[in-house]
Amino acid sequence: MTPSTERPFRTKSRPSSQRGEKPRQQLHVHRQTQSLGAAEDLQLGLRLLNGTRGRHDDPSIRQIEEPLLRIYRPQPTVAFGQRDSRLEGFSAAQRAAQRHGFEPVVRRAGGRAAAYNQGSLIIDHIEPAADPVRESQARFSAFAELYARALRIAGIDSRIGPLPDEYCYGEHSVHGVCAETPDVRVKIIGTAQRQIATGWLFSSSIIVENGPTIRRVLTETYSAMGLQWDPLTAGAANDVAPKVTVEQVESAILEVYAQNWELTQWSPLLS
């Protein structure tokens, strides 16, 4: 079931019996405690998506029959888009990422290069679906609303929509605004999704801490590829809300999810 027109999000949570509604759908939560490495983390998301197939050939993955939320803190990564890999300056951009201690990888989804590190959260929401394409555009809006609401709970003034000349431009990006200096705005969340015949994966990177590091590595990689953008759009949530932490943002995300699903800790990994 998608977080969109099929089941609108509610802003307040009450027991189902008080609302006279059917019990809420379960959402399995897998909190990955350690990064597997930049490329391996990306690949695991695709392997979990493949687990929505009735039969799959990965002996280490359970069959994914219920919605699954995977949360982890990544290793320093610059995730390039497919278009980036065809640019003349791509090799130089990869070397620039490595100089800053970031592993360059190429993701299958579209968009331009994005960077994240241990001060970030990656959220993978995976669901089996008979028609995964039908709600694909609605998902961008629904997840932007969900995560923007979570950021506000964590104390961040968050807005939906792209900043002018932001990195990895997205119509449903989420950015934060500094309360004391409203003209200071940074992109905090970027999203991407992938569908196969039996399900969909919606992945979001949330940059909470270490904004200057993110800005520096993106400045060099975008320069190497000859891409125009505004470096002031790169940063982290604590650039606009200095006291916020990764742990607070994760807690807020789970709080918002709990308003709509019954959360159950569950591991999709067999080994």
PDB file of C-alpha atoms in Angstrom:
ATOM      1  CA  MET A   1       0.000   0.000   0.000  1.00  0.00           C
ATOM      2  CA  THR A   2       1.489   3.346  -0.962  1.00  0.00           C
ATOM      3  CA  PRO A   3       1.640   6.423   1.280  1.00  0.00           C
ATOM      4  CA  SER A   4      -0.538   8.439  -1.055  1.00  0.00           C
ATOM      5  CA  THR A   5      -4.125   8.647  -2.235  1.00  0.00           C
ATOM      6  CA  GLU A   6      -4.832   5.032  -1.317  1.00  0.00           C
ATOM      7  CA  ARG A   7      -4.387   5.821   2.381  1.00  0.00           C
ATOM      8  CA  PRO A   8      -3.880   9.488   3.287  1.00  0.00           C
ATOM      9  CA  PHE A   9      -1.525  10.193   6.157  1.00  0.00           C
ATOM     10  CA  ARG A  10      -3.099  11.344   9.392  1.00  0.00           C
ATOM     11  CA  THR A  11      -1.545  14.026  11.550  1.00  0.00           C
ATOM     12  CA  LYS A  12      -2.615  12.492  14.871  1.00  0.00           C
ATOM     13  CA  SER A  13      -2.535   8.884  15.984  1.00  0.00           C
ATOM     14  CA  ARG A  14      -5.395   7.235  17.837  1.00  0.00           C
ATOM     15  CA  PRO A  15      -6.077   3.556  18.495  1.00  0.00           C
ATOM     16  CA  SER A  16      -7.910   1.963  15.584  1.00  0.00           C
ATOM     17  CA  SER A  17     -10.782   0.929  17.838  1.00  0.00           C
ATOM     18  CA  GLN A  18     -11.481   4.595  18.677  1.00  0.00           C
ATOM     19  CA  ARG A  19     -11.569   5.537  15.012  1.00  0.00           C
ATOM     20  CA  GLY A  20     -13.845   2.648  14.103  1.00  0.00           C
ATOM     21  CA  GLU A  21     -11.370   1.634  11.421  1.00  0.00           C
ATOM     22  CA  LYS A  22      -9.761  -1.619  10.455  1.00  0.00           C
ATOM     23  CA  PRO A  23      -6.435  -2.367  12.154  1.00  0.00           C
ATOM     24  CA  ARG A  24      -3.534  -0.544  10.577  1.00  0.00           C
ATOM     25  CA  GLN A  25      -1.227  -2.375   8.225  1.00  0.00           C
ATOM     26  CA  GLN A  26       2.021  -3.670   9.654  1.00  0.00           C
ATOM     27  CA  LEU A  27       5.314  -2.111   8.660  1.00  0.00           C
ATOM     28  CA  HIS A  28       8.421  -4.172   9.311  1.00  0.00           C
ATOM     29  CA  VAL A  29      11.353  -2.029  10.494  1.00  0.00           C
ATOM     30  CA  HIS A  30      14.948  -3.088   9.891  1.00  0.00           C
ATOM     31  CA  ARG A  31      17.418  -0.816  11.661  1.00  0.00           C
ATOM     32  CA  GLN A  32      20.715  -1.717  10.051  1.00  0.00           C
ATOM     33  CA  THR A  33      23.271  -1.101  12.786  1.00  0.00           C
ATOM     34  CA  GLN A  34      26.367  -0.996  10.588  1.00  0.00           C
ATOM     35  CA  SER A  35      27.047   0.126   7.059  1.00  0.00           C
ATOM     36  CA  LEU A  36      28.136  -2.639   4.721  1.00  0.00           C
ATOM     37  CA  GLY A  37      30.088  -0.184   2.576  1.00  0.00           C
ATOM     38  CA  ALA A  38      28.895   2.302  -0.015  1.00  0.00           C
ATOM     39  CA  ALA A  39      28.303  -0.052  -2.932  1.00  0.00           C
ATOM     40  CA  GLU A  40      27.086  -2.922  -0.742  1.00  0.00           C
ATOM     41  CA  ASP A  41      24.509  -0.716   0.991  1.00  0.00           C
ATOM     42  CA  LEU A  42      23.056   0.381  -2.342  1.00  0.00           C
ATOM     43  CA  GLN A  43      23.026  -3.195  -3.596  1.00  0.00           C
ATOM     44  CA  LEU A  44      21.218  -4.450  -0.489  1.00  0.00           C
ATOM     45  CA  GLY A  45      18.324  -2.100  -1.225  1.00  0.00           C
ATOM     46  CA  LEU A  46      17.946  -3.662  -4.665  1.00  0.00           C
ATOM     47  CA  ARG A  47      18.241  -7.163  -3.224  1.00  0.00           C
ATOM     48  CA  LEU A  48      15.446  -6.402  -0.755  1.00  0.00           C
ATOM     49  CA  LEU A  49      13.311  -5.062  -3.597  1.00  0.00           C
ATOM     50  CA  ASN A  50      13.965  -8.288  -5.471  1.00  0.00           C
ATOM     51  CA  GLY A  51      12.678 -10.085  -2.382  1.00  0.00           C
ATOM     52  CA  THR A  52       9.145  -8.957  -3.316  1.00  0.00           C
ATOM     53  CA  ARG A  53       9.189 -11.539  -6.106  1.00  0.00           C
ATOM     54  CA  GLY A  54       7.285 -14.706  -5.288  1.00  0.00           C
ATOM     55  CA  ARG A  55      10.439 -16.679  -5.947  1.00  0.00           C
ATOM     56  CA  HIS A  56      13.900 -15.159  -5.920  1.00  0.00           C
ATOM     57  CA  ASP A  57      17.383 -16.615  -6.042  1.00  0.00           C
ATOM     58  CA  ASP A  58      19.050 -14.768  -3.140  1.00  0.00           C
ATOM     59  CA  PRO A  59      19.483 -17.271  -0.289  1.00  0.00           C
ATOM     60  CA  SER A  60      20.346 -14.542   2.236  1.00  0.00           C
ATOM     61  CA  ILE A  61      17.103 -12.514   1.806  1.00  0.00           C
ATOM     62  CA  ARG A  62      13.685 -13.423   3.145  1.00  0.00           C
ATOM     63  CA  GLN A  63      10.679 -13.035   0.894  1.00  0.00           C
ATOM     64  CA  ILE A  64       9.284  -9.521   1.354  1.00  0.00           C
ATOM     65  CA  GLU A  65       5.526  -9.972   1.744  1.00  0.00           C
ATOM     66  CA  GLU A  66       4.798  -6.911   3.912  1.00  0.00           C
ATOM     67  CA  PRO A  67       5.946  -3.288   3.685  1.00  0.00           C
ATOM     68  CA  LEU A  68       9.515  -2.881   4.933  1.00  0.00           C
ATOM     69  CA  LEU A  69      11.366   0.141   6.287  1.00  0.00           C
ATOM     70  CA  ARG A  70      15.164  -0.041   6.316  1.00  0.00           C
ATOM     71  CA  ILE A  71      17.110   2.641   8.210  1.00  0.00           C
ATOM     72  CA  TYR A  72      20.893   3.019   8.347  1.00  0.00           C
ATOM     73  CA  ARG A  73      23.736   5.494   8.659  1.00  0.00           C
ATOM     74  CA  PRO A  74      25.939   5.220   5.558  1.00  0.00           C
ATOM     75  CA  GLN A  75      29.644   5.365   4.947  1.00  0.00           C
ATOM     76  CA  PRO A  76      30.872   8.538   3.172  1.00  0.00           C
ATOM     77  CA  THR A  77      29.462   8.143  -0.335  1.00  0.00           C
ATOM     78  CA  VAL A  78      29.036  10.174  -3.493  1.00  0.00           C
ATOM     79  CA  ALA A  79      26.195   8.494  -5.371  1.00  0.00           C
ATOM     80  CA  PHE A  80      26.431   9.529  -9.018  1.00  0.00           C
ATOM     81  CA  GLY A  81      23.527   9.263 -11.424  1.00  0.00           C
ATOM     82  CA  GLN A  82      23.615   7.349 -14.697  1.00  0.00           C
ATOM     83  CA  ARG A  83      23.871  10.621 -16.633  1.00  0.00           C
ATOM     84  CA  ASP A  84      26.910  11.660 -14.593  1.00  0.00           C
ATOM     85  CA  SER A  85      28.785   8.508 -15.595  1.00  0.00           C
ATOM     86  CA  ARG A  86      28.593   9.550 -19.266  1.00  0.00           C
ATOM     87  CA  LEU A  87      30.187  12.975 -18.727  1.00  0.00           C
ATOM     88  CA  GLU A  88      33.740  13.659 -19.818  1.00  0.00           C
ATOM     89  CA  GLY A  89      34.753  14.730 -16.314  1.00  0.00           C
ATOM     90  CA  PHE A  90      33.291  11.715 -14.537  1.00  0.00           C
ATOM     91  CA  SER A  91      36.637  10.025 -13.809  1.00  0.00           C
ATOM     92  CA  ALA A  92      38.014  13.262 -12.390  1.00  0.00           C
ATOM     93  CA  ALA A  93      34.871  13.603 -10.251  1.00  0.00           C
ATOM     94  CA  GLN A  94      35.372  10.100  -8.879  1.00  0.00           C
ATOM     95  CA  ARG A  95      38.959  10.958  -7.936  1.00  0.00           C
ATOM     96  CA  ALA A  96      37.777  14.169  -6.265  1.00  0.00           C
ATOM     97  CA  ALA A  97      35.289  12.207  -4.153  1.00  0.00           C
ATOM     98  CA  GLN A  98      38.029   9.792  -3.102  1.00  0.00           C
ATOM     99  CA  ARG A  99      40.357  12.647  -2.100  1.00  0.00           C
ATOM    100  CA  HIS A 100      37.690  13.761   0.354  1.00  0.00           C
ATOM    101  CA  GLY A 101      37.286  10.257   1.771  1.00  0.00           C
ATOM    102  CA  PHE A 102      34.019   9.490  -0.065  1.00  0.00           C
ATOM    103  CA  GLU A 103      33.501   6.326  -2.066  1.00  0.00           C
ATOM    104  CA  PRO A 104      32.103   7.019  -5.551  1.00  0.00           C
ATOM    105  CA  VAL A 105      29.267   4.745  -6.693  1.00  0.00           C
ATOM    106  CA  VAL A 106      26.798   4.888  -9.568  1.00  0.00           C
ATOM    107  CA  ARG A 107      23.177   4.332  -8.601  1.00  0.00           C
ATOM    108  CA  ARG A 108      20.585   2.951 -10.978  1.00  0.00           C
ATOM    109  CA  ALA A 109      18.104   5.735 -10.296  1.00  0.00           C
ATOM    110  CA  GLY A 110      18.214   9.020 -12.179  1.00  0.00           C
ATOM    111  CA  GLY A 111      19.342  12.434 -11.005  1.00  0.00           C
ATOM    112  CA  ARG A 112      22.740  13.972 -10.445  1.00  0.00           C
ATOM    113  CA  ALA A 113      25.398  13.296  -7.828  1.00  0.00           C
ATOM    114  CA  ALA A 114      24.415  13.389  -4.164  1.00  0.00           C
ATOM    115  CA  ALA A 115      26.677  12.978  -1.130  1.00  0.00           C
ATOM    116  CA  TYR A 116      26.066  11.613   2.336  1.00  0.00           C
ATOM    117  CA  ASN A 117      28.087  10.245   5.250  1.00  0.00           C
ATOM    118  CA  GLN A 118      27.782   9.047   8.857  1.00  0.00           C
ATOM    119  CA  GLY A 119      25.963  12.268   9.750  1.00  0.00           C
ATOM    120  CA  SER A 120      23.133  11.207   7.447  1.00  0.00           C
ATOM    121  CA  LEU A 121      20.269   8.724   7.455  1.00  0.00           C
ATOM    122  CA  ILE A 122      19.238   6.572   4.528  1.00  0.00           C
ATOM    123  CA  ILE A 123      15.604   5.443   4.570  1.00  0.00           C
ATOM    124  CA  ASP A 124      14.540   2.669   2.190  1.00  0.00           C
ATOM    125  CA  HIS A 125      10.784   2.001   2.069  1.00  0.00           C
ATOM    126  CA  ILE A 126      10.012  -1.198   0.152  1.00  0.00           C
ATOM    127  CA  GLU A 127       6.566  -2.593  -0.633  1.00  0.00           C
ATOM    128  CA  PRO A 128       5.201  -5.466  -2.687  1.00  0.00           C
ATOM    129  CA  ALA A 129       2.663  -4.194  -5.227  1.00  0.00           C
ATOM    130  CA  ALA A 130       0.623  -5.669  -8.048  1.00  0.00           C
ATOM    131  CA  ASP A 131       0.968  -2.420 -10.031  1.00  0.00           C
ATOM    132  CA  PRO A 132       4.026  -0.584  -8.687  1.00  0.00           C
ATOM    133  CA  VAL A 133       4.048   2.072 -11.409  1.00  0.00           C
ATOM    134  CA  ARG A 134       0.501   3.360 -10.872  1.00  0.00           C
ATOM    135  CA  GLU A 135       1.244   5.475  -7.791  1.00  0.00           C
ATOM    136  CA  SER A 136       4.861   6.272  -8.612  1.00  0.00           C
ATOM    137  CA  GLN A 137       4.428  10.039  -9.014  1.00  0.00           C
ATOM    138  CA  ALA A 138       2.110  10.340  -6.019  1.00  0.00           C
ATOM    139  CA  ARG A 139       4.779   8.710  -3.857  1.00  0.00           C
ATOM    140  CA  PHE A 140       7.149  11.645  -4.325  1.00  0.00           C
ATOM    141  CA  SER A 141       4.592  14.052  -2.850  1.00  0.00           C
ATOM    142  CA  ALA A 142       3.479  11.694  -0.088  1.00  0.00           C
ATOM    143  CA  PHE A 143       6.966  10.890   1.158  1.00  0.00           C
ATOM    144  CA  ALA A 144       8.016  14.550   0.973  1.00  0.00           C
ATOM    145  CA  GLU A 145       5.074  15.426   3.228  1.00  0.00           C
ATOM    146  CA  LEU A 146       5.872  12.582   5.627  1.00  0.00           C
ATOM    147  CA  TYR A 147       9.537  13.427   6.004  1.00  0.00           C
ATOM    148  CA  ALA A 148       8.993  17.196   6.148  1.00  0.00           C
ATOM    149  CA  ARG A 149       6.566  16.615   9.013  1.00  0.00           C
ATOM    150  CA  ALA A 150       9.161  14.467  10.785  1.00  0.00           C
ATOM    151  CA  LEU A 151      11.798  17.185  10.414  1.00  0.00           C
ATOM    152  CA  ARG A 152       9.421  19.720  11.985  1.00  0.00           C
ATOM    153  CA  ILE A 153       8.900  17.384  14.945  1.00  0.00           C
ATOM    154  CA  ALA A 154      12.701  17.307  15.288  1.00  0.00           C
ATOM    155  CA  GLY A 155      12.743  21.118  15.424  1.00  0.00           C
ATOM    156  CA  ILE A 156      13.666  21.922  11.814  1.00  0.00           C
ATOM    157  CA  ASP A 157      11.729  24.485   9.781  1.00  0.00           C
ATOM    158  CA  SER A 158      11.329  22.325   6.681  1.00  0.00           C
ATOM    159  CA  ARG A 159       9.726  23.146   3.339  1.00  0.00           C
ATOM    160  CA  ILE A 160       8.910  21.039   0.287  1.00  0.00           C
ATOM    161  CA  GLY A 161      10.237  22.062  -3.106  1.00  0.00           C
ATOM    162  CA  PRO A 162      13.576  22.602  -4.825  1.00  0.00           C
ATOM    163  CA  LEU A 163      15.961  25.425  -4.083  1.00  0.00           C
ATOM    164  CA  PRO A 164      17.183  27.400  -7.113  1.00  0.00           C
ATOM    165  CA  ASP A 165      20.223  25.686  -8.631  1.00  0.00           C
ATOM    166  CA  GLU A 166      20.337  22.995  -5.948  1.00  0.00           C
ATOM    167  CA  TYR A 167      22.460  19.874  -6.369  1.00  0.00           C
ATOM    168  CA  CYS A 168      20.644  16.777  -7.690  1.00  0.00           C
ATOM    169  CA  TYR A 169      17.589  18.881  -8.483  1.00  0.00           C
ATOM    170  CA  GLY A 170      14.252  17.370  -7.489  1.00  0.00           C
ATOM    171  CA  GLU A 171      10.725  18.789  -7.578  1.00  0.00           C
ATOM    172  CA  HIS A 172       9.988  17.132  -4.220  1.00  0.00           C
ATOM    173  CA  SER A 173      13.224  17.894  -2.402  1.00  0.00           C
ATOM    174  CA  VAL A 174      12.888  18.957   1.227  1.00  0.00           C
ATOM    175  CA  HIS A 175      14.940  21.909   2.427  1.00  0.00           C
ATOM    176  CA  GLY A 176      15.438  23.581   5.779  1.00  0.00           C
ATOM    177  CA  VAL A 177      15.236  27.268   6.640  1.00  0.00           C
ATOM    178  CA  CYS A 178      17.284  28.951   9.370  1.00  0.00           C
ATOM    179  CA  ALA A 179      14.950  30.610  11.893  1.00  0.00           C
ATOM    180  CA  GLU A 180      17.393  33.416  12.729  1.00  0.00           C
ATOM    181  CA  THR A 181      18.520  34.007   9.124  1.00  0.00           C
ATOM    182  CA  PRO A 182      15.650  32.993   6.803  1.00  0.00           C
ATOM    183  CA  ASP A 183      17.704  33.525   3.657  1.00  0.00           C
ATOM    184  CA  VAL A 184      19.934  30.614   4.757  1.00  0.00           C
ATOM    185  CA  ARG A 185      18.332  27.536   3.194  1.00  0.00           C
ATOM    186  CA  VAL A 186      19.874  24.136   2.556  1.00  0.00           C
ATOM    187  CA  LYS A 187      18.663  20.993   0.901  1.00  0.00           C
ATOM    188  CA  ILE A 188      18.211  18.280   3.525  1.00  0.00           C
ATOM    189  CA  ILE A 189      16.384  15.421   1.778  1.00  0.00           C
ATOM    190  CA  GLY A 190      16.708  13.984  -1.698  1.00  0.00           C
ATOM    191  CA  THR A 191      14.659  11.027  -2.936  1.00  0.00           C
ATOM    192  CA  ALA A 192      14.644   8.422  -5.684  1.00  0.00           C
ATOM    193  CA  GLN A 193      12.639   5.328  -6.456  1.00  0.00           C
ATOM    194  CA  ARG A 194      12.788   2.142  -8.457  1.00  0.00           C
ATOM    195  CA  GLN A 195      10.083  -0.331  -9.485  1.00  0.00           C
ATOM    196  CA  ILE A 196      10.109  -3.923 -10.613  1.00  0.00           C
ATOM    197  CA  ALA A 197       7.125  -6.048 -11.637  1.00  0.00           C
ATOM    198  CA  THR A 198       6.360  -7.082  -8.045  1.00  0.00           C
ATOM    199  CA  GLY A 199       7.134  -4.046  -5.916  1.00  0.00           C
ATOM    200  CA  TRP A 200       8.764  -0.672  -5.412  1.00  0.00           C
ATOM    201  CA  LEU A 201      11.649   0.884  -3.485  1.00  0.00           C
ATOM    202  CA  PHE A 202      11.552   4.516  -2.368  1.00  0.00           C
ATOM    203  CA  SER A 203      14.916   5.689  -1.042  1.00  0.00           C
ATOM    204  CA  SER A 204      15.602   8.947   0.791  1.00  0.00           C
ATOM    205  CA  SER A 205      18.878  10.455   1.962  1.00  0.00           C
ATOM    206  CA  ILE A 206      18.554  12.822   4.935  1.00  0.00           C
ATOM    207  CA  ILE A 207      21.592  15.001   5.640  1.00  0.00           C
ATOM    208  CA  VAL A 208      21.572  15.891   9.333  1.00  0.00           C
ATOM    209  CA  GLU A 209      25.177  16.652  10.321  1.00  0.00           C
ATOM    210  CA  ASN A 210      28.576  17.415   8.739  1.00  0.00           C
ATOM    211  CA  GLY A 211      27.250  19.968   6.252  1.00  0.00           C
ATOM    212  CA  PRO A 212      30.620  21.585   5.394  1.00  0.00           C
ATOM    213  CA  THR A 213      32.074  18.189   4.424  1.00  0.00           C
ATOM    214  CA  ILE A 214      29.127  17.523   2.113  1.00  0.00           C
ATOM    215  CA  ARG A 215      29.462  20.958   0.548  1.00  0.00           C
ATOM    216  CA  ARG A 216      33.196  20.577  -0.118  1.00  0.00           C
ATOM    217  CA  VAL A 217      32.990  17.179  -1.799  1.00  0.00           C
ATOM    218  CA  LEU A 218      30.041  18.229  -3.971  1.00  0.00           C
ATOM    219  CA  THR A 219      31.803  21.450  -4.965  1.00  0.00           C
ATOM    220  CA  GLU A 220      34.784  19.529  -6.327  1.00  0.00           C
ATOM    221  CA  THR A 221      32.821  16.719  -7.982  1.00  0.00           C
ATOM    222  CA  TYR A 222      30.379  19.065  -9.726  1.00  0.00           C
ATOM    223  CA  SER A 223      33.273  21.262 -10.869  1.00  0.00           C
ATOM    224  CA  ALA A 224      35.050  18.234 -12.344  1.00  0.00           C
ATOM    225  CA  MET A 225      31.920  17.315 -14.310  1.00  0.00           C
ATOM    226  CA  GLY A 226      31.357  20.894 -15.472  1.00  0.00           C
ATOM    227  CA  LEU A 227      27.909  21.123 -13.843  1.00  0.00           C
ATOM    228  CA  GLN A 228      26.521  24.462 -12.717  1.00  0.00           C
ATOM    229  CA  TRP A 229      24.887  24.688  -9.294  1.00  0.00           C
ATOM    230  CA  ASP A 230      24.788  26.816  -6.140  1.00  0.00           C
ATOM    231  CA  PRO A 231      27.084  25.389  -3.419  1.00  0.00           C
ATOM    232  CA  LEU A 232      25.113  27.283  -0.758  1.00  0.00           C
ATOM    233  CA  THR A 233      22.233  24.853  -1.283  1.00  0.00           C
ATOM    234  CA  ALA A 234      24.372  22.003   0.096  1.00  0.00           C
ATOM    235  CA  GLY A 235      24.673  21.422   3.809  1.00  0.00           C
ATOM    236  CA  ALA A 236      22.912  19.668   6.631  1.00  0.00           C
ATOM    237  CA  ALA A 237      19.946  20.066   8.949  1.00  0.00           C
ATOM    238  CA  ASN A 238      22.106  21.320  11.787  1.00  0.00           C
ATOM    239  CA  ASP A 239      23.217  24.223   9.580  1.00  0.00           C
ATOM    240  CA  VAL A 240      19.709  25.653  10.077  1.00  0.00           C
ATOM    241  CA  ALA A 241      18.838  23.975  13.409  1.00  0.00           C
ATOM    242  CA  PRO A 242      22.183  23.703  15.251  1.00  0.00           C
ATOM    243  CA  LYS A 243      21.014  21.451  18.105  1.00  0.00           C
ATOM    244  CA  VAL A 244      19.440  18.708  15.999  1.00  0.00           C
ATOM    245  CA  THR A 245      21.067  15.265  15.901  1.00  0.00           C
ATOM    246  CA  VAL A 246      20.784  12.178  13.712  1.00  0.00           C
ATOM    247  CA  GLU A 247      19.186  10.318  16.611  1.00  0.00           C
ATOM    248  CA  GLN A 248      16.471  12.975  16.988  1.00  0.00           C
ATOM    249  CA  VAL A 249      15.639  12.886  13.302  1.00  0.00           C
ATOM    250  CA  GLU A 250      15.439   9.089  13.291  1.00  0.00           C
ATOM    251  CA  SER A 251      13.148   9.150  16.323  1.00  0.00           C
ATOM    252  CA  ALA A 252      10.896  11.728  14.661  1.00  0.00           C
ATOM    253  CA  ILE A 253      10.666   9.677  11.469  1.00  0.00           C
ATOM    254  CA  LEU A 254       9.615   6.585  13.396  1.00  0.00           C
ATOM    255  CA  GLU A 255       7.098   8.685  15.335  1.00  0.00           C
ATOM    256  CA  VAL A 256       5.441   9.852  12.126  1.00  0.00           C
ATOM    257  CA  TYR A 257       5.448   6.363  10.680  1.00  0.00           C
ATOM    258  CA  ALA A 258       3.826   5.047  13.862  1.00  0.00           C
ATOM    259  CA  GLN A 259       0.871   7.357  13.238  1.00  0.00           C
ATOM    260  CA  ASN A 260       0.010   5.340  10.145  1.00  0.00           C
ATOM    261  CA  TRP A 261       1.410   1.817  10.579  1.00  0.00           C
ATOM    262  CA  GLU A 262       1.925  -0.752  13.282  1.00  0.00           C
ATOM    263  CA  LEU A 263       5.724  -0.893  13.499  1.00  0.00           C
ATOM    264  CA  THR A 264       7.386  -4.253  14.047  1.00  0.00           C
ATOM    265  CA  GLN A 265      11.121  -4.864  14.352  1.00  0.00           C
ATOM    266  CA  TRP A 266      12.079  -7.463  11.759  1.00  0.00           C
ATOM    267  CA  SER A 267      15.168  -8.540   9.879  1.00  0.00           C
ATOM    268  CA  PRO A 268      14.888  -9.422   6.190  1.00  0.00           C
ATOM    269  CA  LEU A 269      18.312 -11.068   6.277  1.00  0.00           C
ATOM    270  CA  LEU A 270      18.684 -14.803   6.680  1.00  0.00           C
ATOM    271  CA  SER A 271      22.460 -14.735   7.047  1.00  0.00           C
TER     272      SER A 271
END
